[in-house]
């Protein structure tokens, strides 16, 4: 926990002085009475004493909580990310029929994409771009998760392989200038890593970097089976994203679990003084209620 106005905590010293003064006044007033408890009355007297002090305890706790709230305390909390959108760029060329990842690359990618989006906050917009010999925006960014699942289920296979077309289609789907307070979008690229388009992947990555868009790449395939991860690594590194090597279905599961946390949630310092103020009001209300029930005035 941190504080934006820590000097206000010095007021707690005054609270300690007030507590000492209250104790001395109450103790001196109580010492003027003579008690003749019987042997069977000791437990009842102790219980009565505890209930006697509860309203005062609630009052001082409420005051302490309110004073701490004035110091504007902060906590490091994991909050939903306010993104312009997440675009899944998924390869759908013939190479995705290969079975080096069971049951095949495309089916494993479908499962991973659904699981990834399932970990995102519901307010995050998700879109789908596909690419083989060219890139297509299959689903514009939307919060409609049913439409997203339908788009993933309807992916078909055909064509060649050029992942830069997928990057370009994904970039076009994200706003050039997101609204104030909204962070630039993110691209998640599923590919086996080959590109025959003649485009320079790093130039496209530089454009994404200029716009503040991270590209996370997932290499779908295994070495020796039409798979090349080197350029996928470079694209992710250039934009500040992450690369996930996928050699089996378990790796794919780990990738979507980690990415879901990276994309959808962001640790940030949040002021919690409002929560403490509410707690102080609740404690004060309980203290006043207890005083009314005991017919005592603090």
CSV table of C-alpha atoms in Angstrom, one decimal:
chain,number,residue,atom,x,y,z
A,1,UNK,CA,0.0,0.0,0.0
A,2,UNK,CA,1.1,3.5,-0.8
A,3,UNK,CA,-0.2,7.0,0.0
A,4,UNK,CA,-0.6,10.0,-2.3
A,5,UNK,CA,-0.8,12.4,0.7
A,6,UNK,CA,1.2,10.6,3.4
A,7,UNK,CA,1.7,13.7,5.6
A,8,UNK,CA,-2.0,13.5,6.5
A,9,UNK,CA,-1.2,10.4,8.5
A,10,UNK,CA,0.3,12.7,11.1
A,11,UNK,CA,-3.3,13.3,12.2
A,12,UNK,CA,-3.3,9.8,13.7
A,13,UNK,CA,-1.1,11.2,16.4
A,14,UNK,CA,-3.9,13.5,17.5
A,15,UNK,CA,-6.2,10.5,17.5
A,16,UNK,CA,-3.9,8.7,19.8
A,17,UNK,CA,-3.9,11.7,22.2
A,18,UNK,CA,-7.7,11.8,22.0
A,19,UNK,CA,-7.9,8.1,22.8
A,20,UNK,CA,-5.6,8.5,25.9
A,21,UNK,CA,-7.7,11.4,27.1
A,22,UNK,CA,-10.9,9.4,26.6
A,23,UNK,CA,-9.5,6.5,28.6
A,24,UNK,CA,-8.3,8.7,31.5
A,25,UNK,CA,-11.7,10.5,31.7
A,26,UNK,CA,-13.6,7.3,31.5
A,27,UNK,CA,-11.3,5.5,34.0
A,28,UNK,CA,-11.5,8.3,36.5
A,29,UNK,CA,-15.3,8.4,36.3
A,30,UNK,CA,-15.5,4.7,36.7
A,31,UNK,CA,-13.2,4.8,39.8
A,32,UNK,CA,-15.7,6.8,41.7
A,33,UNK,CA,-18.0,3.7,41.9
A,34,UNK,CA,-17.7,0.9,44.3
A,35,UNK,CA,-18.5,-2.6,42.9
A,36,UNK,CA,-19.4,-5.6,45.1
A,37,UNK,CA,-19.6,-8.4,42.7
A,38,UNK,CA,-20.6,-11.8,43.9
A,39,UNK,CA,-18.7,-14.9,42.9
A,40,UNK,CA,-21.2,-15.8,40.2
A,41,UNK,CA,-21.4,-12.2,38.8
A,42,UNK,CA,-17.8,-11.9,37.6
A,43,UNK,CA,-18.5,-13.3,34.1
A,44,UNK,CA,-21.5,-11.1,33.7
A,45,UNK,CA,-19.6,-8.0,34.7
A,46,UNK,CA,-16.8,-8.7,32.3
A,47,UNK,CA,-19.3,-9.2,29.5
A,48,UNK,CA,-21.0,-6.0,30.4
A,49,UNK,CA,-17.7,-4.1,30.4
A,50,UNK,CA,-16.9,-5.4,26.9
A,51,UNK,CA,-20.3,-4.3,25.5
A,52,UNK,CA,-19.8,-0.9,27.3
A,53,UNK,CA,-16.7,-0.2,25.3
A,54,UNK,CA,-17.9,-1.5,21.9
A,55,UNK,CA,-19.5,1.9,20.8
A,56,UNK,CA,-16.3,3.7,21.7
A,57,UNK,CA,-14.1,1.2,19.9
A,58,UNK,CA,-16.3,1.5,16.8
A,59,UNK,CA,-16.1,5.3,17.0
A,60,UNK,CA,-12.3,5.4,17.2
A,61,UNK,CA,-11.9,2.8,14.5
A,62,UNK,CA,-14.2,4.9,12.2
A,63,UNK,CA,-12.1,8.0,13.0
A,64,UNK,CA,-8.8,6.2,12.3
A,65,UNK,CA,-10.2,4.9,9.0
A,66,UNK,CA,-11.4,8.3,7.9
A,67,UNK,CA,-8.0,9.9,8.7
A,68,UNK,CA,-6.2,7.2,6.7
A,69,UNK,CA,-8.6,7.8,3.8
A,70,UNK,CA,-7.5,11.5,3.8
A,71,UNK,CA,-3.9,10.3,3.1
A,72,UNK,CA,-5.3,8.9,-0.2
A,73,UNK,CA,-4.1,5.3,0.1
A,74,UNK,CA,-3.3,3.3,-3.1
A,75,UNK,CA,-3.1,-0.4,-3.9
A,76,UNK,CA,-1.6,-2.3,-6.7
A,77,UNK,CA,-4.6,-4.0,-8.3
A,78,UNK,CA,-5.2,-6.0,-11.4
A,79,UNK,CA,-7.8,-4.1,-13.5
A,80,UNK,CA,-9.4,-4.9,-16.8
A,81,UNK,CA,-7.5,-3.5,-19.8
A,82,UNK,CA,-9.2,-0.7,-21.7
A,83,UNK,CA,-8.2,-1.7,-25.2
A,84,UNK,CA,-9.3,-0.5,-28.6
A,85,UNK,CA,-9.6,-4.1,-29.6
A,86,UNK,CA,-7.8,-7.5,-29.9
A,87,UNK,CA,-7.5,-8.8,-33.4
A,88,UNK,CA,-6.7,-12.5,-33.8
A,89,UNK,CA,-4.9,-13.0,-37.2
A,90,UNK,CA,-5.3,-16.7,-38.0
A,91,UNK,CA,-3.6,-18.5,-40.8
A,92,UNK,CA,-6.1,-20.6,-42.8
A,93,UNK,CA,-3.9,-21.9,-45.7
A,94,UNK,CA,-3.5,-25.6,-46.6
A,95,UNK,CA,-0.6,-25.9,-44.2
A,96,UNK,CA,-3.1,-25.7,-41.3
A,97,UNK,CA,-4.3,-29.3,-42.2
A,98,UNK,CA,-1.1,-30.8,-40.9
A,99,UNK,CA,-1.4,-33.1,-37.9
A,100,UNK,CA,2.0,-32.4,-36.2
A,101,UNK,CA,-0.2,-30.8,-33.5
A,102,UNK,CA,-3.1,-33.0,-32.7
A,103,UNK,CA,-5.8,-33.3,-34.0
A,104,UNK,CA,-4.5,-30.8,-36.6
A,105,UNK,CA,-3.1,-27.3,-36.6
A,106,UNK,CA,-6.4,-25.6,-37.5
A,107,UNK,CA,-8.5,-27.4,-34.9
A,108,UNK,CA,-5.9,-26.8,-32.2
A,109,UNK,CA,-5.9,-23.1,-33.2
A,110,UNK,CA,-9.7,-22.9,-33.0
A,111,UNK,CA,-9.6,-24.3,-29.4
A,112,UNK,CA,-6.8,-21.9,-28.4
A,113,UNK,CA,-8.5,-18.9,-29.8
A,114,UNK,CA,-11.8,-19.6,-28.0
A,115,UNK,CA,-10.0,-20.3,-24.7
A,116,UNK,CA,-7.9,-17.1,-25.1
A,117,UNK,CA,-11.0,-14.9,-25.7
A,118,UNK,CA,-12.7,-16.6,-22.8
A,119,UNK,CA,-10.1,-15.2,-20.5
A,120,UNK,CA,-10.6,-11.6,-21.6
A,121,UNK,CA,-13.0,-9.1,-19.9
A,122,UNK,CA,-16.3,-9.1,-21.6
A,123,UNK,CA,-16.0,-5.4,-22.6
A,124,UNK,CA,-12.9,-6.0,-24.7
A,125,UNK,CA,-13.7,-6.0,-28.4
A,126,UNK,CA,-12.4,-8.9,-30.4
A,127,UNK,CA,-12.0,-9.3,-34.1
A,128,UNK,CA,-10.8,-12.0,-36.5
A,129,UNK,CA,-8.6,-11.7,-39.5
A,130,UNK,CA,-7.7,-14.6,-41.7
A,131,UNK,CA,-4.9,-15.0,-44.2
A,132,UNK,CA,-3.4,-17.4,-46.7
A,133,UNK,CA,-2.6,-15.9,-50.1
A,134,UNK,CA,-4.3,-12.7,-49.0
A,135,UNK,CA,-5.7,-11.1,-45.8
A,136,UNK,CA,-9.4,-10.7,-45.0
A,137,UNK,CA,-11.1,-9.2,-42.0
A,138,UNK,CA,-13.6,-11.9,-41.1
A,139,UNK,CA,-15.1,-10.2,-38.0
A,140,UNK,CA,-14.7,-6.5,-37.1
A,141,UNK,CA,-13.9,-5.9,-33.5
A,142,UNK,CA,-17.0,-6.6,-31.4
A,143,UNK,CA,-18.0,-7.6,-27.8
A,144,UNK,CA,-20.4,-10.2,-29.3
A,145,UNK,CA,-18.8,-13.4,-28.1
A,146,UNK,CA,-21.4,-15.5,-30.0
A,147,UNK,CA,-20.4,-13.9,-33.3
A,148,UNK,CA,-16.8,-14.5,-32.4
A,149,UNK,CA,-17.3,-18.2,-31.8
A,150,UNK,CA,-19.3,-18.5,-35.0
A,151,UNK,CA,-16.5,-16.8,-37.0
A,152,UNK,CA,-13.9,-19.2,-35.5
A,153,UNK,CA,-16.1,-22.3,-36.2
A,154,UNK,CA,-16.6,-21.2,-39.8
A,155,UNK,CA,-12.9,-20.9,-40.7
A,156,UNK,CA,-12.2,-22.8,-43.8
A,157,UNK,CA,-8.9,-23.8,-45.5
A,158,UNK,CA,-7.4,-22.9,-48.8
A,159,UNK,CA,-4.7,-20.9,-50.5
A,160,UNK,CA,-1.1,-20.2,-49.8
A,161,UNK,CA,0.8,-18.7,-46.9
A,162,UNK,CA,1.9,-15.1,-46.3
A,163,UNK,CA,1.4,-14.0,-42.7
A,164,UNK,CA,2.2,-10.3,-43.5
A,165,UNK,CA,-1.2,-10.2,-45.2
A,166,UNK,CA,-2.8,-11.1,-41.8
A,167,UNK,CA,-0.8,-8.4,-40.1
A,168,UNK,CA,-1.9,-5.8,-42.6
A,169,UNK,CA,-5.6,-6.8,-42.3
A,170,UNK,CA,-5.4,-6.7,-38.5
A,171,UNK,CA,-3.8,-3.3,-38.5
A,172,UNK,CA,-6.5,-1.9,-40.8
A,173,UNK,CA,-9.1,-3.2,-38.4
A,174,UNK,CA,-7.8,-1.2,-35.5
A,175,UNK,CA,-8.4,2.6,-35.1
A,176,UNK,CA,-5.5,4.8,-36.2
A,177,UNK,CA,-6.2,7.1,-33.2
A,178,UNK,CA,-8.1,5.4,-30.4
A,179,UNK,CA,-10.4,7.6,-28.2
A,180,UNK,CA,-8.8,9.3,-25.2
A,181,UNK,CA,-8.3,6.9,-22.3
A,182,UNK,CA,-8.3,3.9,-24.6
A,183,UNK,CA,-5.1,2.0,-25.2
A,184,UNK,CA,-4.1,1.0,-28.7
A,185,UNK,CA,-5.2,-2.5,-29.8
A,186,UNK,CA,-3.3,-5.8,-29.8
A,187,UNK,CA,-2.7,-8.3,-32.5
A,188,UNK,CA,-2.3,-12.0,-31.9
A,189,UNK,CA,-0.9,-13.8,-34.9
A,190,UNK,CA,-1.3,-17.6,-35.4
A,191,UNK,CA,1.0,-18.8,-38.1
A,192,UNK,CA,3.6,-21.4,-39.2
A,193,UNK,CA,5.9,-18.6,-40.0
A,194,UNK,CA,6.4,-18.6,-43.8
A,195,UNK,CA,5.7,-15.6,-46.0
A,196,UNK,CA,6.0,-15.5,-49.8
A,197,UNK,CA,4.3,-12.1,-50.4
A,198,UNK,CA,7.4,-10.1,-50.8
A,199,UNK,CA,6.4,-7.7,-48.0
A,200,UNK,CA,8.9,-6.8,-45.3
A,201,UNK,CA,7.4,-8.2,-42.0
A,202,UNK,CA,9.7,-5.9,-39.9
A,203,UNK,CA,8.4,-2.8,-41.7
A,204,UNK,CA,4.9,-3.8,-40.9
A,205,UNK,CA,6.0,-4.4,-37.3
A,206,UNK,CA,7.5,-0.9,-37.2
A,207,UNK,CA,4.2,0.6,-38.3
A,208,UNK,CA,2.4,-1.4,-35.5
A,209,UNK,CA,5.1,-0.1,-33.0
A,210,UNK,CA,4.5,3.5,-34.2
A,211,UNK,CA,0.8,3.2,-33.4
A,212,UNK,CA,1.6,1.6,-30.0
A,213,UNK,CA,0.1,-1.8,-31.1
A,214,UNK,CA,1.8,-4.9,-29.7
A,215,UNK,CA,2.0,-8.0,-31.9
A,216,UNK,CA,2.1,-11.3,-30.0
A,217,UNK,CA,3.0,-14.3,-32.3
A,218,UNK,CA,2.1,-17.9,-31.9
A,219,UNK,CA,4.1,-20.3,-33.9
A,220,UNK,CA,1.7,-23.1,-34.9
A,221,UNK,CA,3.8,-26.1,-36.0
A,222,UNK,CA,6.8,-28.2,-35.2
A,223,UNK,CA,10.3,-28.2,-36.7
A,224,UNK,CA,10.7,-30.3,-39.8
A,225,UNK,CA,7.0,-29.8,-40.8
A,226,UNK,CA,6.8,-26.6,-42.8
A,227,UNK,CA,7.5,-24.4,-39.9
A,228,UNK,CA,9.8,-21.4,-39.4
A,229,UNK,CA,9.7,-19.4,-36.2
A,230,UNK,CA,12.5,-16.9,-36.6
A,231,UNK,CA,10.6,-14.1,-38.3
A,232,UNK,CA,7.7,-14.6,-35.9
A,233,UNK,CA,10.1,-14.0,-33.0
A,234,UNK,CA,11.5,-10.9,-34.6
A,235,UNK,CA,8.1,-9.4,-35.3
A,236,UNK,CA,7.0,-9.9,-31.7
A,237,UNK,CA,10.3,-8.5,-30.3
A,238,UNK,CA,10.1,-5.4,-32.6
A,239,UNK,CA,6.7,-4.5,-31.2
A,240,UNK,CA,7.3,-5.4,-27.6
A,241,UNK,CA,5.1,-8.5,-27.8
A,242,UNK,CA,5.7,-12.1,-26.9
A,243,UNK,CA,6.4,-15.1,-29.0
A,244,UNK,CA,5.0,-18.5,-28.0
A,245,UNK,CA,6.5,-21.6,-29.6
A,246,UNK,CA,3.9,-24.3,-30.0
A,247,UNK,CA,5.1,-27.9,-30.4
A,248,UNK,CA,2.1,-29.7,-29.0
A,249,UNK,CA,-1.5,-29.1,-27.7
A,250,UNK,CA,-0.2,-28.5,-24.2
A,251,UNK,CA,2.0,-25.7,-25.3
A,252,UNK,CA,-1.0,-24.1,-27.1
A,253,UNK,CA,-3.0,-24.3,-23.9
A,254,UNK,CA,-0.2,-22.6,-21.9
A,255,UNK,CA,0.1,-19.9,-24.5
A,256,UNK,CA,-3.6,-18.9,-24.4
A,257,UNK,CA,-3.6,-19.0,-20.6
A,258,UNK,CA,-0.7,-16.6,-20.4
A,259,UNK,CA,-1.9,-14.4,-23.2
A,260,UNK,CA,-5.3,-14.1,-21.7
A,261,UNK,CA,-3.7,-12.6,-18.6
A,262,UNK,CA,-1.3,-10.3,-20.5
A,263,UNK,CA,-4.0,-9.0,-22.9
A,264,UNK,CA,-7.0,-8.6,-20.8
A,265,UNK,CA,-5.7,-7.4,-17.4
A,266,UNK,CA,-3.1,-4.9,-16.3
A,267,UNK,CA,-1.7,-4.3,-12.9
A,268,UNK,CA,-2.1,-0.6,-12.0
A,269,UNK,CA,-1.9,1.6,-8.9
A,270,UNK,CA,-5.5,2.5,-7.9
A,271,UNK,CA,-6.6,5.0,-5.2
A,272,UNK,CA,-8.8,3.3,-2.6
A,273,UNK,CA,-9.7,6.2,-0.4
A,274,UNK,CA,-13.4,5.9,-1.3
A,275,UNK,CA,-13.5,2.4,0.0
A,276,UNK,CA,-12.0,3.4,3.3
A,277,UNK,CA,-14.4,6.4,3.5
A,278,UNK,CA,-17.3,4.0,3.1
A,279,UNK,CA,-15.8,1.7,5.7
A,280,UNK,CA,-15.4,4.6,8.1
A,281,UNK,CA,-19.1,5.6,7.6
A,282,UNK,CA,-20.2,2.1,8.3
A,283,UNK,CA,-18.1,1.9,11.5
A,284,UNK,CA,-19.5,5.2,12.6
A,285,UNK,CA,-23.0,4.1,12.0
A,286,UNK,CA,-22.5,0.9,14.0
A,287,UNK,CA,-20.9,3.0,16.8
A,288,UNK,CA,-23.9,5.3,16.9
A,289,UNK,CA,-26.3,2.4,16.7
A,290,UNK,CA,-24.5,0.7,19.6
A,291,UNK,CA,-24.6,3.9,21.7
A,292,UNK,CA,-28.3,4.3,21.1
A,293,UNK,CA,-29.0,0.8,22.1
A,294,UNK,CA,-26.9,1.1,25.3
A,295,UNK,CA,-28.2,4.6,25.8
A,296,UNK,CA,-24.8,6.0,26.1
A,297,UNK,CA,-23.2,9.1,24.6
A,298,UNK,CA,-19.6,9.0,23.4
